[in-house]
Tab-separated table of C-alpha atoms in Angstrom:
chain	number	residue	atom	x	y	z
A	1	UNK	CA	-4.566	-44.598	-52.340
A	2	UNK	CA	-8.029	-45.568	-53.513
A	3	UNK	CA	-10.627	-42.887	-53.859
A	4	UNK	CA	-13.895	-44.225	-52.117
A	5	UNK	CA	-17.405	-43.894	-54.108
A	6	UNK	CA	-20.464	-45.127	-53.616
A	7	UNK	CA	-22.707	-46.315	-56.930
A	8	UNK	CA	-26.566	-46.277	-56.548
A	9	UNK	CA	-28.302	-48.303	-59.344
A	10	UNK	CA	-31.968	-48.960	-60.052
A	11	UNK	CA	-32.345	-51.677	-62.211
A	12	UNK	CA	-35.897	-51.735	-64.223
A	13	UNK	CA	-34.939	-55.660	-64.798
A	14	UNK	CA	-35.374	-55.578	-68.643
A	15	UNK	CA	-32.742	-57.661	-71.105
A	16	UNK	CA	-31.562	-54.546	-73.451
A	17	UNK	CA	-30.689	-51.787	-71.227
A	18	UNK	CA	-28.006	-49.007	-72.570
A	19	UNK	CA	-28.044	-47.151	-69.116
A	20	UNK	CA	-27.171	-50.147	-66.993
A	21	UNK	CA	-24.627	-51.213	-69.892
A	22	UNK	CA	-23.067	-47.821	-69.705
A	23	UNK	CA	-22.832	-47.476	-65.927
A	24	UNK	CA	-21.592	-51.083	-66.055
A	25	UNK	CA	-18.813	-49.905	-68.471
A	26	UNK	CA	-17.690	-47.175	-65.748
A	27	UNK	CA	-17.779	-49.476	-63.329
A	28	UNK	CA	-15.313	-51.937	-65.114
A	29	UNK	CA	-13.178	-49.087	-66.293
A	30	UNK	CA	-12.272	-46.577	-63.016
A	31	UNK	CA	-9.942	-49.152	-61.166
A	32	UNK	CA	-8.593	-45.643	-59.187
A	33	UNK	CA	-11.825	-46.046	-57.592
A	34	UNK	CA	-12.971	-48.154	-54.294
A	35	UNK	CA	-16.362	-49.014	-55.254
A	36	UNK	CA	-19.616	-49.750	-52.999
A	37	UNK	CA	-22.752	-50.817	-55.319
A	38	UNK	CA	-26.017	-50.019	-54.165
A	39	UNK	CA	-28.673	-52.050	-56.456
A	40	UNK	CA	-32.462	-53.205	-55.870
A	41	UNK	CA	-32.514	-56.385	-57.704
A	42	UNK	CA	-29.766	-59.081	-58.410
A	43	UNK	CA	-29.000	-59.790	-62.176
A	44	UNK	CA	-26.487	-60.736	-64.386
A	45	UNK	CA	-25.649	-57.425	-64.788
A	46	UNK	CA	-24.655	-57.209	-60.948
A	47	UNK	CA	-23.078	-60.423	-60.665
A	48	UNK	CA	-20.564	-58.744	-63.062
A	49	UNK	CA	-20.104	-55.733	-61.097
A	50	UNK	CA	-19.189	-58.105	-57.862
A	51	UNK	CA	-15.375	-58.467	-59.483
A	52	UNK	CA	-15.095	-54.576	-59.412
A	53	UNK	CA	-16.750	-53.559	-55.822
A	54	UNK	CA	-18.919	-54.797	-53.404
A	55	UNK	CA	-22.487	-55.215	-54.312
A	56	UNK	CA	-25.477	-55.234	-51.951
A	57	UNK	CA	-29.623	-54.981	-52.885
A	58	UNK	CA	-31.610	-52.803	-51.623
A	59	UNK	CA	-35.375	-52.851	-51.824
A	60	UNK	CA	-36.695	-49.513	-53.466
A	61	UNK	CA	-40.384	-49.108	-54.262
A	62	UNK	CA	-40.124	-48.169	-57.607
A	63	UNK	CA	-42.133	-49.064	-61.262
A	64	UNK	CA	-39.690	-50.804	-63.323
A	65	UNK	CA	-40.239	-51.462	-67.210
A	66	UNK	CA	-43.834	-52.712	-68.549
A	67	UNK	CA	-45.227	-52.086	-64.893
A	68	UNK	CA	-47.752	-49.531	-64.062
A	69	UNK	CA	-47.979	-49.032	-59.473
A	70	UNK	CA	-49.710	-45.911	-59.697
A	71	UNK	CA	-52.044	-46.490	-56.869
A	72	UNK	CA	-52.112	-44.941	-53.296
A	73	UNK	CA	-50.580	-48.378	-52.045
A	74	UNK	CA	-48.062	-47.936	-54.119
A	75	UNK	CA	-46.966	-44.267	-53.311
A	76	UNK	CA	-47.141	-44.376	-49.705
A	77	UNK	CA	-44.947	-47.297	-49.636
A	78	UNK	CA	-42.626	-45.562	-52.520
A	79	UNK	CA	-42.773	-42.327	-49.894
A	80	UNK	CA	-41.526	-45.078	-46.693
A	81	UNK	CA	-39.143	-46.863	-48.734
A	82	UNK	CA	-37.423	-43.994	-49.661
A	83	UNK	CA	-37.028	-42.244	-46.494
A	84	UNK	CA	-35.894	-45.178	-45.180
A	85	UNK	CA	-32.735	-46.174	-47.684
A	86	UNK	CA	-31.715	-42.447	-47.222
A	87	UNK	CA	-31.125	-42.746	-43.172
A	88	UNK	CA	-29.594	-46.232	-44.305
A	89	UNK	CA	-27.398	-43.840	-46.961
A	90	UNK	CA	-26.698	-41.331	-44.285
A	91	UNK	CA	-25.543	-44.330	-41.783
A	92	UNK	CA	-23.351	-45.515	-44.338
A	93	UNK	CA	-21.533	-42.653	-45.158
A	94	UNK	CA	-20.656	-41.951	-41.982
A	95	UNK	CA	-19.616	-45.408	-40.626
A	96	UNK	CA	-17.613	-45.708	-44.498
A	97	UNK	CA	-16.187	-42.481	-45.126
A	98	UNK	CA	-17.511	-41.942	-48.432
A	99	UNK	CA	-17.267	-38.138	-49.860
A	100	UNK	CA	-19.107	-38.858	-53.032
A	101	UNK	CA	-22.426	-41.014	-53.947
A	102	UNK	CA	-23.060	-41.861	-57.295
A	103	UNK	CA	-27.051	-41.684	-58.260
A	104	UNK	CA	-27.570	-43.406	-61.420
A	105	UNK	CA	-31.202	-42.199	-62.519
A	106	UNK	CA	-34.010	-40.096	-60.649
A	107	UNK	CA	-35.164	-43.384	-58.706
A	108	UNK	CA	-31.540	-43.919	-57.327
A	109	UNK	CA	-31.528	-40.496	-56.393
A	110	UNK	CA	-34.568	-40.001	-54.201
A	111	UNK	CA	-33.750	-43.594	-52.195
A	112	UNK	CA	-30.187	-41.748	-51.274
A	113	UNK	CA	-29.290	-38.262	-52.240
A	114	UNK	CA	-30.490	-36.403	-49.482
A	115	UNK	CA	-28.964	-39.019	-46.561
A	116	UNK	CA	-26.047	-38.762	-48.265
A	117	UNK	CA	-26.027	-34.946	-48.289
A	118	UNK	CA	-27.051	-34.681	-44.539
A	119	UNK	CA	-23.798	-37.099	-43.621
A	120	UNK	CA	-22.089	-34.452	-45.533
A	121	UNK	CA	-21.364	-36.560	-48.788
A	122	UNK	CA	-20.972	-34.888	-52.104
A	123	UNK	CA	-24.064	-36.284	-54.675
A	124	UNK	CA	-23.103	-37.118	-58.574
A	125	UNK	CA	-26.766	-37.173	-59.741
A	126	UNK	CA	-26.619	-38.601	-63.673
A	127	UNK	CA	-29.248	-38.345	-65.718
A	128	UNK	CA	-28.897	-40.061	-68.943
A	129	UNK	CA	-32.116	-39.185	-70.853
A	130	UNK	CA	-34.058	-36.300	-71.511
A	131	UNK	CA	-37.753	-34.947	-70.463
A	132	UNK	CA	-40.375	-36.643	-72.269
A	133	UNK	CA	-42.118	-33.695	-74.243
A	134	UNK	CA	-45.350	-32.732	-71.892
A	135	UNK	CA	-43.944	-34.253	-68.904
A	136	UNK	CA	-44.471	-33.011	-65.127
A	137	UNK	CA	-43.035	-32.612	-62.482
A	138	UNK	CA	-40.361	-30.379	-63.247
A	139	UNK	CA	-39.843	-29.103	-60.152
A	140	UNK	CA	-38.851	-32.326	-58.488
A	141	UNK	CA	-36.167	-32.206	-61.400
A	142	UNK	CA	-35.118	-28.772	-60.315
A	143	UNK	CA	-34.999	-29.687	-57.018
A	144	UNK	CA	-32.884	-32.482	-57.666
A	145	UNK	CA	-30.596	-29.707	-59.344
A	146	UNK	CA	-30.593	-28.184	-56.164
A	147	UNK	CA	-29.354	-30.578	-53.842
A	148	UNK	CA	-26.742	-32.412	-56.521
A	149	UNK	CA	-23.295	-31.103	-56.393
A	150	UNK	CA	-22.938	-32.216	-59.959
A	151	UNK	CA	-25.556	-32.828	-62.904
A	152	UNK	CA	-23.386	-35.369	-65.205
A	153	UNK	CA	-25.416	-36.082	-68.909
A	154	UNK	CA	-23.867	-37.552	-71.401
A	155	UNK	CA	-23.018	-35.042	-74.131
A	156	UNK	CA	-23.215	-31.299	-74.922
A	157	UNK	CA	-26.685	-31.493	-76.599
A	158	UNK	CA	-27.976	-32.873	-73.208
A	159	UNK	CA	-26.052	-29.981	-71.280
A	160	UNK	CA	-28.086	-27.697	-73.545
A	161	UNK	CA	-31.248	-29.558	-73.536
A	162	UNK	CA	-31.252	-30.199	-69.272
A	163	UNK	CA	-30.795	-26.200	-68.956
A	164	UNK	CA	-33.695	-25.389	-71.165
A	165	UNK	CA	-35.823	-27.448	-69.424
A	166	UNK	CA	-34.746	-26.492	-65.951
A	167	UNK	CA	-34.876	-23.168	-66.527
A	168	UNK	CA	-34.541	-20.575	-65.086
A	169	UNK	CA	-33.370	-22.100	-61.329
A	170	UNK	CA	-31.104	-23.518	-64.088
A	171	UNK	CA	-29.941	-19.916	-65.308
A	172	UNK	CA	-28.275	-18.804	-62.162
A	173	UNK	CA	-24.943	-19.330	-62.120
A	174	UNK	CA	-24.252	-21.536	-59.176
A	175	UNK	CA	-26.604	-23.859	-61.092
A	176	UNK	CA	-25.604	-23.685	-64.092
A	177	UNK	CA	-22.218	-24.658	-63.133
A	178	UNK	CA	-23.216	-28.159	-62.008
A	179	UNK	CA	-23.572	-29.303	-65.220
A	180	UNK	CA	-21.136	-31.386	-66.931
A	181	UNK	CA	-21.024	-33.875	-69.439
A	182	UNK	CA	-18.734	-37.108	-70.071
A	183	UNK	CA	-19.447	-39.161	-73.061
A	184	UNK	CA	-20.391	-42.767	-72.461
A	185	UNK	CA	-17.636	-46.201	-72.571
A	186	UNK	CA	-17.571	-48.470	-75.450
A	187	UNK	CA	-16.349	-51.887	-75.030
A	188	UNK	CA	-14.223	-51.894	-78.212
A	189	UNK	CA	-13.073	-55.143	-77.270
A	190	UNK	CA	-16.720	-56.541	-77.784
A	191	UNK	CA	-17.635	-53.748	-80.544
A	192	UNK	CA	-15.763	-53.829	-83.498
A	193	UNK	CA	-15.788	-54.533	-87.070
A	194	UNK	CA	-14.941	-57.550	-88.250
A	195	UNK	CA	-13.381	-58.800	-91.577
A	196	UNK	CA	-15.664	-59.701	-94.533
A	197	UNK	CA	-15.622	-63.106	-94.397
A	198	UNK	CA	-16.888	-63.485	-90.832
A	199	UNK	CA	-19.457	-60.635	-91.459
A	200	UNK	CA	-21.008	-63.116	-94.332
A	201	UNK	CA	-21.067	-66.215	-91.839
A	202	UNK	CA	-22.801	-63.947	-89.327
A	203	UNK	CA	-25.033	-63.199	-91.560
A	204	UNK	CA	-26.114	-66.740	-92.364
A	205	UNK	CA	-26.369	-67.498	-88.136
A	206	UNK	CA	-28.519	-64.589	-87.591
A	207	UNK	CA	-30.620	-65.402	-90.502
A	208	UNK	CA	-30.173	-62.327	-93.105
A	209	UNK	CA	-30.110	-63.943	-96.722
A	210	UNK	CA	-27.150	-63.214	-99.152
A	211	UNK	CA	-28.610	-60.265	-101.209
A	212	UNK	CA	-30.967	-59.309	-98.594
A	213	UNK	CA	-30.187	-55.265	-97.229
A	214	UNK	CA	-30.835	-56.045	-93.352
A	215	UNK	CA	-32.282	-53.260	-91.558
A	216	UNK	CA	-31.764	-53.560	-87.898
A	217	UNK	CA	-33.640	-51.421	-85.445
A	218	UNK	CA	-31.523	-52.204	-81.809
A	219	UNK	CA	-33.558	-51.483	-78.569
A	220	UNK	CA	-36.650	-52.874	-76.475
A	221	UNK	CA	-39.821	-52.773	-77.956
A	222	UNK	CA	-41.359	-49.971	-76.184
A	223	UNK	CA	-43.382	-46.670	-76.381
A	224	UNK	CA	-40.026	-44.403	-75.627
A	225	UNK	CA	-38.045	-46.340	-78.719
A	226	UNK	CA	-41.012	-45.403	-81.169
A	227	UNK	CA	-41.283	-48.569	-82.793
A	228	UNK	CA	-44.902	-48.443	-83.296
A	229	UNK	CA	-44.815	-45.057	-85.832
A	230	UNK	CA	-42.260	-46.587	-87.595
A	231	UNK	CA	-43.431	-49.239	-88.539
A	232	UNK	CA	-47.374	-47.510	-89.304
A	233	UNK	CA	-45.234	-44.611	-91.239
A	234	UNK	CA	-41.931	-46.202	-92.983
A	235	UNK	CA	-42.400	-49.852	-93.316
A	236	UNK	CA	-44.506	-49.955	-95.965
A	237	UNK	CA	-42.438	-47.119	-98.105
A	238	UNK	CA	-38.706	-48.506	-96.832
A	239	UNK	CA	-40.489	-51.720	-98.689
A	240	UNK	CA	-42.035	-50.330	-101.989
A	241	UNK	CA	-38.107	-48.295	-102.284
A	242	UNK	CA	-36.535	-51.517	-101.433
A	243	UNK	CA	-37.925	-54.485	-102.752
A	244	UNK	CA	-35.018	-56.720	-101.244
A	245	UNK	CA	-35.330	-54.789	-97.959
A	246	UNK	CA	-35.997	-56.864	-94.371
A	247	UNK	CA	-36.280	-54.840	-91.301
A	248	UNK	CA	-34.901	-56.662	-87.693
A	249	UNK	CA	-36.533	-55.522	-84.574
A	250	UNK	CA	-33.686	-56.655	-82.321
A	251	UNK	CA	-34.535	-56.325	-78.101
A	252	UNK	CA	-36.875	-57.204	-75.609
A	253	UNK	CA	-40.544	-58.266	-77.361
A	254	UNK	CA	-43.219	-59.900	-75.308
A	255	UNK	CA	-46.684	-59.678	-77.239
A	256	UNK	CA	-48.393	-62.147	-74.627
A	257	UNK	CA	-47.565	-60.129	-72.067
A	258	UNK	CA	-46.922	-56.300	-73.225
A	259	UNK	CA	-48.892	-54.472	-74.548
A	260	UNK	CA	-46.718	-52.180	-77.002
A	261	UNK	CA	-45.476	-55.570	-78.142
A	262	UNK	CA	-48.853	-57.104	-79.271
A	263	UNK	CA	-49.454	-53.677	-80.477
A	264	UNK	CA	-46.149	-53.604	-83.348
A	265	UNK	CA	-47.181	-57.141	-84.103
A	266	UNK	CA	-50.628	-56.371	-85.175
A	267	UNK	CA	-49.443	-53.205	-86.920
A	268	UNK	CA	-46.649	-55.556	-89.148
A	269	UNK	CA	-49.789	-58.180	-89.591
A	270	UNK	CA	-51.724	-54.847	-90.770
A	271	UNK	CA	-49.646	-53.237	-93.463
A	272	UNK	CA	-49.166	-56.231	-95.282
A	273	UNK	CA	-45.298	-56.723	-94.850
A	274	UNK	CA	-45.113	-59.040	-93.097
A	275	UNK	CA	-42.413	-61.362	-94.688
A	276	UNK	CA	-40.102	-58.234	-94.653
A	277	UNK	CA	-39.954	-57.788	-90.930
A	278	UNK	CA	-38.872	-60.158	-87.725
A	279	UNK	CA	-38.592	-59.976	-84.282
A	280	UNK	CA	-35.679	-61.420	-82.856
A	281	UNK	CA	-36.275	-60.596	-79.197
A	282	UNK	CA	-33.889	-59.674	-76.585
A	283	UNK	CA	-30.319	-61.020	-77.585
A	284	UNK	CA	-26.820	-61.162	-75.926
A	285	UNK	CA	-25.722	-60.882	-79.553
A	286	UNK	CA	-26.258	-57.121	-80.284
A	287	UNK	CA	-22.685	-56.865	-81.899
A	288	UNK	CA	-23.630	-59.411	-84.361
A	289	UNK	CA	-26.448	-57.764	-85.415
A	290	UNK	CA	-24.330	-53.938	-85.618
A	291	UNK	CA	-21.642	-55.750	-87.979
A	292	UNK	CA	-24.130	-58.298	-89.683
A	293	UNK	CA	-27.038	-55.167	-90.634
A	294	UNK	CA	-26.643	-52.826	-93.674
A	295	UNK	CA	-27.724	-49.995	-91.906
A	296	UNK	CA	-29.089	-49.332	-88.725
A	297	UNK	CA	-32.030	-47.233	-87.891
A	298	UNK	CA	-33.461	-45.665	-84.845
A	299	UNK	CA	-36.503	-42.956	-84.941
A	300	UNK	CA	-37.317	-42.954	-80.942
A	301	UNK	CA	-39.291	-40.381	-79.038
A	302	UNK	CA	-36.129	-39.383	-76.811
A	303	UNK	CA	-33.048	-40.144	-75.908
A	304	UNK	CA	-30.082	-39.341	-74.235
A	305	UNK	CA	-27.012	-40.388	-75.882
A	306	UNK	CA	-28.770	-43.632	-77.645
A	307	UNK	CA	-26.460	-46.694	-76.939
A	308	UNK	CA	-27.135	-48.470	-80.286
A	309	UNK	CA	-26.048	-45.458	-82.387
A	310	UNK	CA	-22.383	-45.348	-80.208
A	311	UNK	CA	-22.126	-49.084	-80.615
A	312	UNK	CA	-23.586	-49.204	-83.957
A	313	UNK	CA	-20.618	-47.012	-84.907
A	314	UNK	CA	-18.026	-49.086	-83.421
A	315	UNK	CA	-19.421	-51.987	-84.893
A	316	UNK	CA	-19.156	-49.982	-88.507
A	317	UNK	CA	-23.002	-50.199	-88.627
A	318	UNK	CA	-24.002	-47.454	-91.474
A	319	UNK	CA	-26.451	-45.169	-89.003
A	320	UNK	CA	-29.860	-43.261	-89.405
A	321	UNK	CA	-31.322	-41.668	-86.750
A	322	UNK	CA	-33.985	-39.059	-85.953
A	323	UNK	CA	-32.134	-36.135	-84.479
A	324	UNK	CA	-33.019	-37.010	-80.853
A	325	UNK	CA	-30.307	-35.629	-78.134
A	326	UNK	CA	-27.156	-36.270	-79.054
A	327	UNK	CA	-27.343	-37.651	-82.525
A	328	UNK	CA	-26.524	-34.395	-84.542
A	329	UNK	CA	-23.758	-33.704	-82.061
A	330	UNK	CA	-21.905	-37.430	-82.926
A	331	UNK	CA	-23.128	-37.848	-86.387
A	332	UNK	CA	-23.472	-34.869	-88.536
A	333	UNK	CA	-20.249	-33.551	-86.174
A	334	UNK	CA	-18.426	-36.229	-86.612
A	335	UNK	CA	-19.823	-36.965	-90.539
A	336	UNK	CA	-19.963	-41.157	-89.544
A	337	UNK	CA	-24.086	-41.236	-89.895
A	338	UNK	CA	-27.740	-39.107	-91.196
A	339	UNK	CA	-29.682	-37.487	-89.111
A	340	UNK	CA	-33.485	-36.778	-89.752
A	341	UNK	CA	-35.479	-33.964	-88.095
A	342	UNK	CA	-37.600	-35.825	-85.486
A	343	UNK	CA	-40.618	-37.383	-86.352
A	344	UNK	CA	-39.851	-36.532	-90.533
A	345	UNK	CA	-41.041	-40.260	-91.443
A	346	UNK	CA	-40.587	-39.288	-95.015
A	347	UNK	CA	-37.062	-37.741	-95.122
A	348	UNK	CA	-36.421	-40.521	-93.019
A	349	UNK	CA	-37.452	-43.505	-95.304
A	350	UNK	CA	-35.907	-41.108	-97.615
A	351	UNK	CA	-32.450	-41.165	-96.411
A	352	UNK	CA	-32.654	-44.465	-95.469
A	353	UNK	CA	-33.353	-45.985	-99.048
A	354	UNK	CA	-30.687	-43.718	-99.915
A	355	UNK	CA	-28.195	-45.547	-98.075
A	356	UNK	CA	-29.536	-48.856	-99.051
A	357	UNK	CA	-29.529	-47.960	-102.701
A	358	UNK	CA	-25.709	-46.558	-102.261
A	359	UNK	CA	-23.489	-49.602	-100.994
A	360	UNK	CA	-19.904	-47.306	-101.584
A	361	UNK	CA	-21.878	-44.567	-98.943
A	362	UNK	CA	-22.387	-47.416	-96.241
A	363	UNK	CA	-18.890	-48.507	-96.898
A	364	UNK	CA	-17.440	-45.128	-96.579
A	365	UNK	CA	-19.948	-45.024	-93.276
A	366	UNK	CA	-18.710	-48.436	-92.083
A	367	UNK	CA	-14.940	-46.746	-92.254
A	368	UNK	CA	-15.508	-44.146	-90.433
A	369	UNK	CA	-17.908	-45.030	-87.268
A	370	UNK	CA	-15.009	-46.670	-85.987
A	371	UNK	CA	-12.937	-44.343	-85.985
A	372	UNK	CA	-14.895	-42.246	-84.304
A	373	UNK	CA	-15.590	-44.657	-81.504
A	374	UNK	CA	-12.404	-45.033	-80.894
A	375	UNK	CA	-12.125	-41.392	-80.202
A	376	UNK	CA	-14.821	-40.362	-78.300
A	377	UNK	CA	-15.624	-43.436	-76.306
A	378	UNK	CA	-12.515	-45.080	-75.127
A	379	UNK	CA	-12.447	-47.043	-72.161
A	380	UNK	CA	-9.024	-45.688	-70.364
A	381	UNK	CA	-9.761	-42.048	-71.295
A	382	UNK	CA	-13.175	-41.923	-70.068
A	383	UNK	CA	-12.782	-44.143	-67.213
A	384	UNK	CA	-9.737	-41.861	-66.440
A	385	UNK	CA	-11.728	-38.749	-66.649
A	386	UNK	CA	-14.222	-39.998	-64.237
A	387	UNK	CA	-11.703	-41.017	-61.552
A	388	UNK	CA	-10.272	-37.495	-62.188
A	389	UNK	CA	-13.741	-36.175	-61.537
A	390	UNK	CA	-14.526	-38.322	-58.424
A	391	UNK	CA	-10.885	-37.146	-56.936
A	392	UNK	CA	-11.588	-32.906	-57.538
A	393	UNK	CA	-15.163	-33.576	-56.230
A	394	UNK	CA	-14.328	-35.341	-52.789
A	395	UNK	CA	-12.027	-32.376	-52.015
A	396	UNK	CA	-14.436	-29.862	-52.849
A	397	UNK	CA	-12.624	-28.349	-56.158
A	398	UNK	CA	-14.995	-25.630	-57.613
A	399	UNK	CA	-14.238	-26.514	-61.360
A	400	UNK	CA	-14.979	-29.730	-61.191
A	401	UNK	CA	-15.011	-31.010	-64.734
A	402	UNK	CA	-15.665	-29.283	-67.999
A	403	UNK	CA	-15.668	-31.110	-71.032
């Protein structure tokens, strides 16, 4: 008998979205669960979900990527819509007899969790990021912790980070027991290394020169991903130390209507390194970029478990990253990449340049990454762990899931 579950997934409408990719892999790899997916917009992702369960569109008044809806009218509309959606969820849970509702982020949570609880369901709050430094509204997250039955994150470091963020409430035994983690799933049929001759062909197709040292920085162009300070602080020193280098920014890039993208474009021009930089924009060929690059770089402001890092490892990309959440746990804990203290651009440049100058070390990391990814992010294993979690939670087990 299949275990019923409702997934509530708020989408922001961007092409590159690691969170949507992560929850999609969970939907695809849990055949023991009977799924109903509630989401806010029709996208290529939601179209793929339909092969694994029913998909329903609900209106959620929530600001999306590159939008700024913060006026009184927006707030009133948001409150009204959240109340309506929670009442709708309560009726749906009662009608369907569902025992577990999975809310994929805080927007999905506030639109449906209260209604789900009112109707007697257990609620999973799946958090895929860490709190922005200096962010407000910690009280809302503490309230969310009180309401949910499981606060599910993506790594051990994330558990520690959120417990620290939500103190003192998170230190109470009942609330602390709600924290658990499950590594994301990587589709190894899509993300895997290729033979040298295939890699050479991919480099040609992507416009990478034969003698070029290609650095890939994968992620939509936005403040959180911190491409702008990377351009201002690291680009020129990298070009000086690695003369044949070229930096490829791969991800949503809209300089004509997005101020951050435009600022990145201006910063490259002002650096005088324009010939060594390309903005590839959003592409469905992220796996090919991972395979084709010589070094994969991430200098984000914050992350949960960076999707580009784990997919890059699976494809054999040597990784250098700031030590945003989960990076040291994966890269240093499994000796498969380089982690640099957050914001230390000097050492970031040094680590990148050292790897660019050392083809032997790049080859070692290229072999190590897929081994680690296969062990940690396997679809069958992590899908079964999640299905077990849902089954135990639905029957009220005290020790639901502790990794």
